[in-house]
Each structure stands twice: as C-alpha cells, then as structure tokens.
PDB file of N, CA and C in Angstrom:
ATOM      1  N   MET A   1     -13.891  -1.355   7.274  1.00 96.00           N
ATOM      2  CA  MET A   1     -12.946  -0.322   7.799  1.00 96.00           C
ATOM      3  C   MET A   1     -11.679  -0.892   6.270  1.00 96.00           C
ATOM      4  N   ILE A   2     -11.160   0.161   6.075  1.00 98.00           N
ATOM      5  CA  ILE A   2     -10.120  -0.313   4.409  1.00 98.00           C
ATOM      6  C   ILE A   2      -8.474  -0.191   5.229  1.00 98.00           C
ATOM      7  N   THR A   3      -7.806  -1.343   5.316  1.00 98.00           N
ATOM      8  CA  THR A   3      -6.500  -1.732   5.479  1.00 98.00           C
ATOM      9  C   THR A   3      -5.789  -1.186   4.516  1.00 98.00           C
ATOM     10  N   ILE A   4      -4.896   0.053   5.016  1.00 98.00           N
ATOM     11  CA  ILE A   4      -3.307   0.401   3.975  1.00 98.00           C
ATOM     12  C   ILE A   4      -2.448  -0.501   4.599  1.00 98.00           C
ATOM     13  N   TYR A   5      -1.949  -1.098   4.127  1.00 98.00           N
ATOM     14  CA  TYR A   5      -0.458  -1.037   4.123  1.00 98.00           C
ATOM     15  C   TYR A   5       0.389  -0.770   3.606  1.00 98.00           C
ATOM     16  N   GLY A   6       1.710  -0.028   4.287  1.00 97.00           N
ATOM     17  CA  GLY A   6       2.687   0.803   3.702  1.00 97.00           C
ATOM     18  C   GLY A   6       4.083   1.595   3.765  1.00 97.00           C
ATOM     19  N   MET A   7       4.863   1.945   4.071  1.00 96.00           N
ATOM     20  CA  MET A   7       6.220   2.414   4.397  1.00 96.00           C
ATOM     21  C   MET A   7       5.723   3.947   4.712  1.00 96.00           C
ATOM     22  N   SER A   8       6.520   4.071   6.060  1.00 94.00           N
ATOM     23  CA  SER A   8       6.676   5.980   6.022  1.00 94.00           C
ATOM     24  C   SER A   8       7.581   6.513   5.424  1.00 94.00           C
ATOM     25  N   THR A   9       8.574   5.670   4.813  1.00 91.00           N
ATOM     26  CA  THR A   9       9.126   5.595   3.789  1.00 91.00           C
ATOM     27  C   THR A   9       9.525   6.160   2.217  1.00 91.00           C
ATOM     28  N   CYS A  10       8.005   5.407   1.795  1.00 91.00           N
ATOM     29  CA  CYS A  10       7.658   5.775   0.702  1.00 91.00           C
ATOM     30  C   CYS A  10       6.540   6.884  -0.124  1.00 91.00           C
ATOM     31  N   PRO A  11       6.957   7.299  -0.876  1.00 91.00           N
ATOM     32  CA  PRO A  11       6.484   8.746  -1.215  1.00 91.00           C
ATOM     33  C   PRO A  11       4.901   8.281  -1.806  1.00 91.00           C
ATOM     34  N   ASP A  12       4.030   7.287  -1.845  1.00 92.00           N
ATOM     35  CA  ASP A  12       3.213   7.268  -2.653  1.00 92.00           C
ATOM     36  C   ASP A  12       2.180   6.671  -1.835  1.00 92.00           C
ATOM     37  N   CYS A  13       2.913   5.671  -0.456  1.00 95.00           N
ATOM     38  CA  CYS A  13       2.356   5.791   1.041  1.00 95.00           C
ATOM     39  C   CYS A  13       2.243   6.871   1.776  1.00 95.00           C
ATOM     40  N   THR A  14       3.049   8.003   1.944  1.00 94.00           N
ATOM     41  CA  THR A  14       2.608   8.935   2.907  1.00 94.00           C
ATOM     42  C   THR A  14       1.850   9.928   2.034  1.00 94.00           C
ATOM     43  N   TYR A  15       1.805   9.878   0.855  1.00 94.00           N
ATOM     44  CA  TYR A  15       0.433  10.895  -0.138  1.00 94.00           C
ATOM     45  C   TYR A  15      -0.894  10.274   0.324  1.00 94.00           C
ATOM     46  N   VAL A  16      -0.788   8.704   0.048  1.00 96.00           N
ATOM     47  CA  VAL A  16      -2.272   8.423   0.817  1.00 96.00           C
ATOM     48  C   VAL A  16      -2.738   8.485   2.744  1.00 96.00           C
ATOM     49  N   GLU A  17      -1.633   8.443   2.775  1.00 96.00           N
ATOM     50  CA  GLU A  17      -1.873   8.366   4.441  1.00 96.00           C
ATOM     51  C   GLU A  17      -2.280  10.069   4.964  1.00 96.00           C
ATOM     52  N   GLU A  18      -1.273  10.775   4.293  1.00 96.00           N
ATOM     53  CA  GLU A  18      -2.143  12.435   4.590  1.00 96.00           C
ATOM     54  C   GLU A  18      -3.626  12.909   4.191  1.00 96.00           C
ATOM     55  N   GLN A  19      -4.214  11.305   3.123  1.00 97.00           N
ATOM     56  CA  GLN A  19      -5.308  11.841   2.341  1.00 97.00           C
ATOM     57  C   GLN A  19      -6.495  11.125   3.949  1.00 97.00           C
ATOM     58  N   VAL A  20      -6.141  10.074   4.411  1.00 97.00           N
ATOM     59  CA  VAL A  20      -6.757   9.179   5.288  1.00 97.00           C
ATOM     60  C   VAL A  20      -6.653   9.873   7.290  1.00 97.00           C
ATOM     61  N   ASN A  21      -5.730  10.895   7.127  1.00 94.00           N
ATOM     62  CA  ASN A  21      -5.581  11.072   8.611  1.00 94.00           C
ATOM     63  C   ASN A  21      -6.560  11.654   9.485  1.00 94.00           C
ATOM     64  N   GLY A  22      -6.894  10.723  10.317  1.00 94.00           N
ATOM     65  CA  GLY A  22      -8.269  11.455  11.007  1.00 94.00           C
ATOM     66  C   GLY A  22      -9.395  10.665  10.649  1.00 94.00           C
ATOM     67  N   ASP A  23      -9.493   9.500   9.407  1.00 96.00           N
ATOM     68  CA  ASP A  23     -10.770   9.196   9.427  1.00 96.00           C
ATOM     69  C   ASP A  23     -10.704   7.998   9.559  1.00 96.00           C
ATOM     70  N   ASN A  24     -11.625   7.498  10.513  1.00 96.00           N
ATOM     71  CA  ASN A  24     -11.857   6.667  10.602  1.00 96.00           C
ATOM     72  C   ASN A  24     -12.130   5.058  10.333  1.00 96.00           C
ATOM     73  N   ARG A  25     -12.102   5.517   8.482  1.00 97.00           N
ATOM     74  CA  ARG A  25     -13.188   4.625   7.699  1.00 97.00           C
ATOM     75  C   ARG A  25     -11.377   3.506   7.039  1.00 97.00           C
ATOM     76  N   TYR A  26     -10.423   4.287   7.910  1.00 98.00           N
ATOM     77  CA  TYR A  26      -8.747   3.696   6.753  1.00 98.00           C
ATOM     78  C   TYR A  26      -7.875   3.390   8.288  1.00 98.00           C
ATOM     79  N   LYS A  27      -7.339   2.227   8.172  1.00 98.00           N
ATOM     80  CA  LYS A  27      -6.617   1.616   9.391  1.00 98.00           C
ATOM     81  C   LYS A  27      -4.964   1.425   8.523  1.00 98.00           C
ATOM     82  N   VAL A  28      -4.363   2.658   8.867  1.00 98.00           N
ATOM     83  CA  VAL A  28      -2.856   2.581   8.067  1.00 98.00           C
ATOM     84  C   VAL A  28      -1.893   1.405   9.231  1.00 98.00           C
ATOM     85  N   ILE A  29      -1.187   0.641   8.088  1.00 98.00           N
ATOM     86  CA  ILE A  29      -0.509  -0.175   8.538  1.00 98.00           C
ATOM     87  C   ILE A  29       1.273   0.073   8.266  1.00 98.00           C
ATOM     88  N   ASP A  30       1.639   0.663   8.985  1.00 98.00           N
ATOM     89  CA  ASP A  30       3.551   1.013   8.526  1.00 98.00           C
ATOM     90  C   ASP A  30       4.133  -0.595   8.756  1.00 98.00           C
ATOM     91  N   ILE A  31       4.318  -1.338   7.426  1.00 98.00           N
ATOM     92  CA  ILE A  31       5.226  -2.433   7.701  1.00 98.00           C
ATOM     93  C   ILE A  31       6.834  -1.929   8.127  1.00 98.00           C
ATOM     94  N   GLY A  32       7.217  -1.027   7.631  1.00 96.00           N
ATOM     95  CA  GLY A  32       8.528  -0.853   8.327  1.00 96.00           C
ATOM     96  C   GLY A  32       8.898  -1.220  10.095  1.00 96.00           C
ATOM     97  N   LEU A  33       7.288  -0.569  10.571  1.00 97.00           N
ATOM     98  CA  LEU A  33       7.712  -0.277  12.548  1.00 97.00           C
ATOM     99  C   LEU A  33       7.831  -1.446  12.606  1.00 97.00           C
ATOM    100  N   HIS A  34       7.349  -3.035  12.891  1.00 97.00           N
ATOM    101  CA  HIS A  34       6.944  -3.819  13.624  1.00 97.00           C
ATOM    102  C   HIS A  34       7.377  -5.439  12.559  1.00 97.00           C
ATOM    103  N   VAL A  35       8.008  -6.075  12.955  1.00 97.00           N
ATOM    104  CA  VAL A  35       8.383  -7.433  11.846  1.00 97.00           C
ATOM    105  C   VAL A  35       6.684  -8.165  11.669  1.00 97.00           C
ATOM    106  N   ARG A  36       5.907  -7.987  12.757  1.00 98.00           N
ATOM    107  CA  ARG A  36       5.169  -8.537  12.622  1.00 98.00           C
ATOM    108  C   ARG A  36       4.279  -8.271  11.691  1.00 98.00           C
ATOM    109  N   ASP A  37       4.040  -6.812  11.270  1.00 98.00           N
ATOM    110  CA  ASP A  37       3.168  -6.181  10.257  1.00 98.00           C
ATOM    111  C   ASP A  37       3.627  -6.818   9.269  1.00 98.00           C
ATOM    112  N   LEU A  38       5.407  -6.922   8.649  1.00 97.00           N
ATOM    113  CA  LEU A  38       5.854  -6.811   7.774  1.00 97.00           C
ATOM    114  C   LEU A  38       5.210  -8.430   7.116  1.00 97.00           C
ATOM    115  N   LYS A  39       5.386  -9.335   8.499  1.00 97.00           N
ATOM    116  CA  LYS A  39       5.053 -10.827   7.931  1.00 97.00           C
ATOM    117  C   LYS A  39       3.596 -10.751   7.653  1.00 97.00           C
ATOM    118  N   ALA A  40       2.599  -9.811   7.929  1.00 97.00           N
ATOM    119  CA  ALA A  40       1.498 -10.213   7.507  1.00 97.00           C
ATOM    120  C   ALA A  40       0.935  -9.831   6.363  1.00 97.00           C
ATOM    121  N   PHE A  41       1.933  -8.620   5.632  1.00 98.00           N
ATOM    122  CA  PHE A  41       1.668  -8.131   4.631  1.00 98.00           C
ATOM    123  C   PHE A  41       2.614  -9.071   3.285  1.00 98.00           C
ATOM    124  N   LEU A  42       3.348  -9.667   3.942  1.00 97.00           N
ATOM    125  CA  LEU A  42       4.219 -10.310   2.827  1.00 97.00           C
ATOM    126  C   LEU A  42       3.201 -11.688   2.734  1.00 97.00           C
ATOM    127  N   LYS A  43       2.585 -12.270   3.902  1.00 96.00           N
ATOM    128  CA  LYS A  43       1.639 -13.029   3.327  1.00 96.00           C
ATOM    129  C   LYS A  43       0.678 -12.617   2.715  1.00 96.00           C
ATOM    130  N   LEU A  44      -0.040 -11.667   3.063  1.00 96.00           N
ATOM    131  CA  LEU A  44      -0.861 -11.533   1.984  1.00 96.00           C
ATOM    132  C   LEU A  44      -0.075 -10.900   0.689  1.00 96.00           C
ATOM    133  N   ARG A  45       0.537 -10.506   0.207  1.00 97.00           N
ATOM    134  CA  ARG A  45       1.488 -10.442  -0.955  1.00 97.00           C
ATOM    135  C   ARG A  45       2.181 -11.836  -1.664  1.00 97.00           C
ATOM    136  N   ASP A  46       1.998 -13.077  -0.962  1.00 94.00           N
ATOM    137  CA  ASP A  46       3.087 -13.716  -1.366  1.00 94.00           C
ATOM    138  C   ASP A  46       1.955 -14.736  -1.794  1.00 94.00           C
ATOM    139  N   HIS A  47       0.439 -14.904  -1.798  1.00 93.00           N
ATOM    140  CA  HIS A  47      -0.333 -15.940  -2.226  1.00 93.00           C
ATOM    141  C   HIS A  47      -1.654 -14.819  -2.934  1.00 93.00           C
ATOM    142  N   ASN A  48      -1.599 -13.750  -3.378  1.00 96.00           N
ATOM    143  CA  ASN A  48      -3.008 -12.787  -3.829  1.00 96.00           C
ATOM    144  C   ASN A  48      -1.900 -12.821  -5.486  1.00 96.00           C
ATOM    145  N   PRO A  49      -2.870 -13.294  -6.466  1.00 97.00           N
ATOM    146  CA  PRO A  49      -2.292 -12.452  -7.655  1.00 97.00           C
ATOM    147  C   PRO A  49      -2.482 -11.204  -8.123  1.00 97.00           C
ATOM    148  N   VAL A  50      -3.011 -10.399  -7.179  1.00 97.00           N
ATOM    149  CA  VAL A  50      -3.268  -9.022  -7.666  1.00 97.00           C
ATOM    150  C   VAL A  50      -1.601  -8.146  -7.532  1.00 97.00           C
ATOM    151  N   PHE A  51      -0.931  -8.674  -6.718  1.00 96.00           N
ATOM    152  CA  PHE A  51       0.760  -8.387  -6.904  1.00 96.00           C
ATOM    153  C   PHE A  51       1.617  -8.886  -7.964  1.00 96.00           C
ATOM    154  N   ASP A  52       0.943  -9.445  -8.971  1.00 96.00           N
ATOM    155  CA  ASP A  52       1.867 -10.117  -9.829  1.00 96.00           C
ATOM    156  C   ASP A  52       2.423  -9.305 -10.520  1.00 96.00           C
ATOM    157  N   GLU A  53       2.017  -7.987 -10.726  1.00 94.00           N
ATOM    158  CA  GLU A  53       2.851  -7.716 -11.946  1.00 94.00           C
ATOM    159  C   GLU A  53       3.587  -6.269 -11.240  1.00 94.00           C
ATOM    160  N   ALA A  54       3.604  -5.995  -9.673  1.00 92.00           N
ATOM    161  CA  ALA A  54       4.012  -5.264  -8.935  1.00 92.00           C
ATOM    162  C   ALA A  54       5.617  -6.181  -8.873  1.00 92.00           C
ATOM    163  N   LYS A  55       5.391  -7.126  -8.501  1.00 92.00           N
ATOM    164  CA  LYS A  55       6.472  -8.172  -8.035  1.00 92.00           C
ATOM    165  C   LYS A  55       7.056  -8.446  -9.968  1.00 92.00           C
ATOM    166  N   LYS A  56       6.959  -8.661 -10.837  1.00 92.00           N
ATOM    167  CA  LYS A  56       7.416  -8.502 -12.369  1.00 92.00           C
ATOM    168  C   LYS A  56       8.448  -7.440 -12.146  1.00 92.00           C
ATOM    169  N   ALA A  57       7.899  -6.107 -11.822  1.00 88.00           N
ATOM    170  CA  ALA A  57       8.487  -5.089 -12.167  1.00 88.00           C
ATOM    171  C   ALA A  57       9.185  -4.267 -10.796  1.00 88.00           C
ATOM    172  N   GLY A  58       9.596  -5.637  -9.746  1.00 87.00           N
ATOM    173  CA  GLY A  58      10.008  -5.327  -9.209  1.00 87.00           C
ATOM    174  C   GLY A  58      10.048  -4.243  -7.897  1.00 87.00           C
ATOM    175  N   ALA A  59       8.660  -4.170  -7.957  1.00 89.00           N
ATOM    176  CA  ALA A  59       8.030  -3.274  -6.773  1.00 89.00           C
ATOM    177  C   ALA A  59       7.748  -4.181  -5.430  1.00 89.00           C
ATOM    178  N   ALA A  60       7.282  -3.069  -4.169  1.00 92.00           N
ATOM    179  CA  ALA A  60       6.988  -3.580  -2.997  1.00 92.00           C
ATOM    180  C   ALA A  60       5.738  -3.956  -2.838  1.00 92.00           C
ATOM    181  N   GLY A  61       4.994  -3.305  -3.817  1.00 95.00           N
ATOM    182  CA  GLY A  61       3.057  -3.137  -3.912  1.00 95.00           C
ATOM    183  C   GLY A  61       2.681  -2.520  -2.740  1.00 95.00           C
ATOM    184  N   ILE A  62       3.280  -1.631  -2.347  1.00 96.00           N
ATOM    185  CA  ILE A  62       2.664  -1.081  -1.183  1.00 96.00           C
ATOM    186  C   ILE A  62       2.274   1.057  -1.882  1.00 96.00           C
ATOM    187  N   PRO A  63       1.613   1.169  -1.765  1.00 97.00           N
ATOM    188  CA  PRO A  63       0.533   1.186  -0.726  1.00 97.00           C
ATOM    189  C   PRO A  63      -0.568  -0.020  -1.364  1.00 97.00           C
ATOM    190  N   CYS A  64      -1.030  -0.822  -0.244  1.00 97.00           N
ATOM    191  CA  CYS A  64      -1.670  -1.916  -0.509  1.00 97.00           C
ATOM    192  C   CYS A  64      -2.727  -1.844   0.660  1.00 97.00           C
ATOM    193  N   PHE A  65      -3.981  -1.958  -0.421  1.00 98.00           N
ATOM    194  CA  PHE A  65      -5.678  -1.763  -0.016  1.00 98.00           C
ATOM    195  C   PHE A  65      -6.342  -2.856   0.386  1.00 98.00           C
ATOM    196  N   VAL A  66      -6.478  -2.843   1.579  1.00 98.00           N
ATOM    197  CA  VAL A  66      -7.655  -4.206   1.788  1.00 98.00           C
ATOM    198  C   VAL A  66      -9.063  -3.660   1.964  1.00 98.00           C
ATOM    199  N   LEU A  67     -10.009  -3.701   1.275  1.00 98.00           N
ATOM    200  CA  LEU A  67     -11.230  -3.201   1.408  1.00 98.00           C
ATOM    201  C   LEU A  67     -11.827  -4.087   2.542  1.00 98.00           C
ATOM    202  N   GLU A  68     -13.055  -3.520   2.163  1.00 97.00           N
ATOM    203  CA  GLU A  68     -14.110  -3.573   3.324  1.00 97.00           C
ATOM    204  C   GLU A  68     -14.529  -5.359   2.978  1.00 97.00           C
ATOM    205  N   ASP A  69     -15.044  -5.720   1.965  1.00 98.00           N
ATOM    206  CA  ASP A  69     -15.154  -7.170   1.470  1.00 98.00           C
ATOM    207  C   ASP A  69     -13.886  -7.836   1.312  1.00 98.00           C
ATOM    208  N   GLY A  70     -12.947  -7.650   1.678  1.00 96.00           N
ATOM    209  CA  GLY A  70     -12.024  -8.534   1.864  1.00 96.00           C
ATOM    210  C   GLY A  70     -11.315  -8.764   0.345  1.00 96.00           C
ATOM    211  N   SER A  71     -11.349  -8.113  -0.405  1.00 97.00           N
ATOM    212  CA  SER A  71     -10.635  -7.888  -1.869  1.00 97.00           C
ATOM    213  C   SER A  71      -9.603  -7.205  -1.520  1.00 97.00           C
ATOM    214  N   VAL A  72      -8.210  -6.930  -2.700  1.00 98.00           N
ATOM    215  CA  VAL A  72      -6.853  -6.566  -2.441  1.00 98.00           C
ATOM    216  C   VAL A  72      -6.974  -5.213  -3.926  1.00 98.00           C
ATOM    217  N   THR A  73      -6.222  -4.209  -3.507  1.00 98.00           N
ATOM    218  CA  THR A  73      -6.042  -3.641  -4.676  1.00 98.00           C
ATOM    219  C   THR A  73      -4.668  -3.010  -4.401  1.00 98.00           C
ATOM    220  N   LEU A  74      -4.123  -2.516  -5.848  1.00 97.00           N
ATOM    221  CA  LEU A  74      -3.283  -1.600  -5.459  1.00 97.00           C
ATOM    222  C   LEU A  74      -3.012  -0.057  -5.930  1.00 97.00           C
ATOM    223  N   ILE A  75      -4.649   0.293  -5.748  1.00 96.00           N
ATOM    224  CA  ILE A  75      -5.246   1.301  -6.828  1.00 96.00           C
ATOM    225  C   ILE A  75      -5.532   2.203  -6.174  1.00 96.00           C
ATOM    226  N   PRO A  76      -5.333   3.208  -5.333  1.00 97.00           N
ATOM    227  CA  PRO A  76      -5.728   4.217  -4.363  1.00 97.00           C
ATOM    228  C   PRO A  76      -7.255   4.629  -4.537  1.00 97.00           C
ATOM    229  N   GLU A  77      -7.805   4.926  -6.136  1.00 97.00           N
ATOM    230  CA  GLU A  77      -9.192   5.253  -6.573  1.00 97.00           C
ATOM    231  C   GLU A  77      -9.884   4.289  -5.906  1.00 97.00           C
ATOM    232  N   GLU A  78      -9.960   3.152  -5.868  1.00 97.00           N
ATOM    233  CA  GLU A  78     -10.416   1.495  -5.173  1.00 97.00           C
ATOM    234  C   GLU A  78     -10.764   1.833  -4.305  1.00 97.00           C
ATOM    235  N   ALA A  79     -10.094   3.153  -3.338  1.00 97.00           N
ATOM    236  CA  ALA A  79     -10.319   2.685  -2.160  1.00 97.00           C
ATOM    237  C   ALA A  79     -10.631   4.202  -1.543  1.00 97.00           C
ATOM    238  N   GLY A  80     -11.075   4.803  -2.935  1.00 95.00           N
ATOM    239  CA  GLY A  80     -11.712   5.958  -2.836  1.00 95.00           C
ATOM    240  C   GLY A  80     -10.983   7.298  -2.206  1.00 95.00           C
ATOM    241  N   LEU A  81      -9.453   6.979  -2.614  1.00 95.00           N
ATOM    242  CA  LEU A  81      -8.206   8.061  -2.402  1.00 95.00           C
ATOM    243  C   LEU A  81      -7.834   8.177  -3.782  1.00 95.00           C
ATOM    244  N   GLN A  82      -6.962   9.208  -3.631  1.00 93.00           N
ATOM    245  CA  GLN A  82      -6.016   9.338  -5.241  1.00 93.00           C
ATOM    246  C   GLN A  82      -4.589   9.433  -5.191  1.00 93.00           C
ATOM    247  N   SER A  83      -4.523   9.042  -6.240  1.00 92.00           N
ATOM    248  CA  SER A  83      -3.051   8.512  -6.747  1.00 92.00           C
ATOM    249  C   SER A  83      -2.037   9.128  -6.704  1.00 92.00           C
ATOM    250  N   ARG A  84      -0.648   9.285  -5.735  1.00 90.00           N
ATOM    251  CA  ARG A  84      -0.016  10.659  -5.970  1.00 90.00           C
ATOM    252  C   ARG A  84       1.004  10.533  -7.375  1.00 90.00           C
ATOM    253  N   PRO A  85       0.358  12.127  -7.810  1.00 85.00           N
ATOM    254  CA  PRO A  85       0.942  12.850  -9.085  1.00 85.00           C
ATOM    255  C   PRO A  85       2.313  12.375  -9.358  1.00 85.00           C
ATOM    256  N   ILE A  86       2.593  11.983 -10.735  1.00 75.00           N
ATOM    257  CA  ILE A  86       4.137  11.510 -10.837  1.00 75.00           C
ATOM    258  C   ILE A  86       5.053  12.696 -10.844  1.00 75.00           C
ATOM    259  N   GLU A  87       5.862  12.860 -10.333  1.00 68.00           N
ATOM    260  CA  GLU A  87       6.733  13.806  -9.836  1.00 68.00           C
ATOM    261  C   GLU A  87       8.586  14.122  -9.611  1.00 68.00           C
ATOM    262  N   GLY A  88       9.247  12.902 -10.284  1.00 61.00           N
ATOM    263  CA  GLY A  88      10.193  12.169 -10.239  1.00 61.00           C
ATOM    264  C   GLY A  88      11.090  11.945  -9.205  1.00 61.00           C
ATOM    265  N   ILE A  89      10.091  11.662  -7.978  1.00 61.00           N
ATOM    266  CA  ILE A  89      10.560  10.857  -7.209  1.00 61.00           C
ATOM    267  C   ILE A  89      10.468   9.484  -7.131  1.00 61.00           C
ATOM    268  N   ALA A  90      11.656   8.325  -6.942  1.00 62.00           N
ATOM    269  CA  ALA A  90      12.057   7.184  -7.831  1.00 62.00           C
ATOM    270  C   ALA A  90      12.132   5.986  -6.559  1.00 62.00           C
ATOM    271  N   CYS A  91      11.405   5.466  -6.043  1.00 66.00           N
ATOM    272  CA  CYS A  91      11.464   4.271  -5.072  1.00 66.00           C
ATOM    273  C   CYS A  91      11.991   3.097  -5.413  1.00 66.00           C
ATOM    274  N   ASN A  92      11.926   2.700  -6.603  1.00 65.00           N
ATOM    275  CA  ASN A  92      12.452   1.254  -7.417  1.00 65.00           C
ATOM    276  C   ASN A  92      13.779   1.632  -7.662  1.00 65.00           C
ATOM    277  N   ILE A  93      14.556   0.442  -7.332  1.00 65.00           N
ATOM    278  CA  ILE A  93      16.246   0.592  -7.367  1.00 65.00           C
ATOM    279  C   ILE A  93      16.480   0.927  -8.792  1.00 65.00           C
ATOM    280  N   ASP A  94      15.817   0.604 -10.112  1.00 65.00           N
ATOM    281  CA  ASP A  94      16.751   0.791 -11.198  1.00 65.00           C
ATOM    282  C   ASP A  94      16.240   2.706 -11.424  1.00 65.00           C
ATOM    283  N   GLY A  95      15.371   3.019 -10.143  1.00 60.00           N
ATOM    284  CA  GLY A  95      14.922   4.930 -10.433  1.00 60.00           C
ATOM    285  C   GLY A  95      14.075   4.749 -11.409  1.00 60.00           C
ATOM    286  N   SER A  96      12.995   3.659 -11.756  1.00 57.00           N
ATOM    287  CA  SER A  96      11.559   4.159 -12.707  1.00 57.00           C
ATOM    288  C   SER A  96      10.730   4.621 -11.763  1.00 57.00           C
ATOM    289  N   GLY A  97      10.515   5.007 -10.726  1.00 57.00           N
ATOM    290  CA  GLY A  97       9.445   5.571  -9.643  1.00 57.00           C
ATOM    291  C   GLY A  97       8.944   4.440  -8.843  1.00 57.00           C
ATOM    292  N   CYS A  98       8.071   4.002  -8.246  1.00 59.00           N
ATOM    293  CA  CYS A  98       8.038   4.057  -6.951  1.00 59.00           C
ATOM    294  C   CYS A  98       6.746   2.668  -7.078  1.00 59.00           C
TER     295      CYS A  98
END
C-alpha cells in the first residue's frame, strides 16, 4: 500500500486524492484533521533528505508519498499518479505555486 500525506486545503493534494478514491492500493492521510497525523508527517519530513529542496523553497512537502518499499517521494508519477497541471493556484506564502 502507498501512503499519501496531504491536506484537503492543498490543490495538489486534492488532485492526487481524486485519482485514488476507491483504490485500496493507496491510503490517504489528511495531516490537517488530527495532530497525531501532522506529527507523524513532521517526523518523516524532519529526518528525510527528500524534503530538503521543498524546505528550501518554503514548501510543506505535500503531497508526500511513502511507497510500499518504505521510500519517500514528492513526485506523484513515482507513485503511479499524475501531477496537477499548473493553473495559477498558489499555496506558497510568496504566491509562487504549491
């Protein structure tokens, strides 16, 4: 099973979640619904170099995919999904994207 960490207020996350609805190969965890889920994500984010570029850019690093082998990626295609097309929606504080 592939675990996806995201938030319902993130356009990139909701785009991914729409692709996996009803597919039991994926488990979606909304880190905004419970602090324990946020803490689990932050523990992963704080100690994994996959997030280094996201942190430098001021991004949260979601959606995040924990693959079946335990590896972590921020690239939907590596989890068998599609990235959201760029369409002007911005999540970053500076308005540069999500």
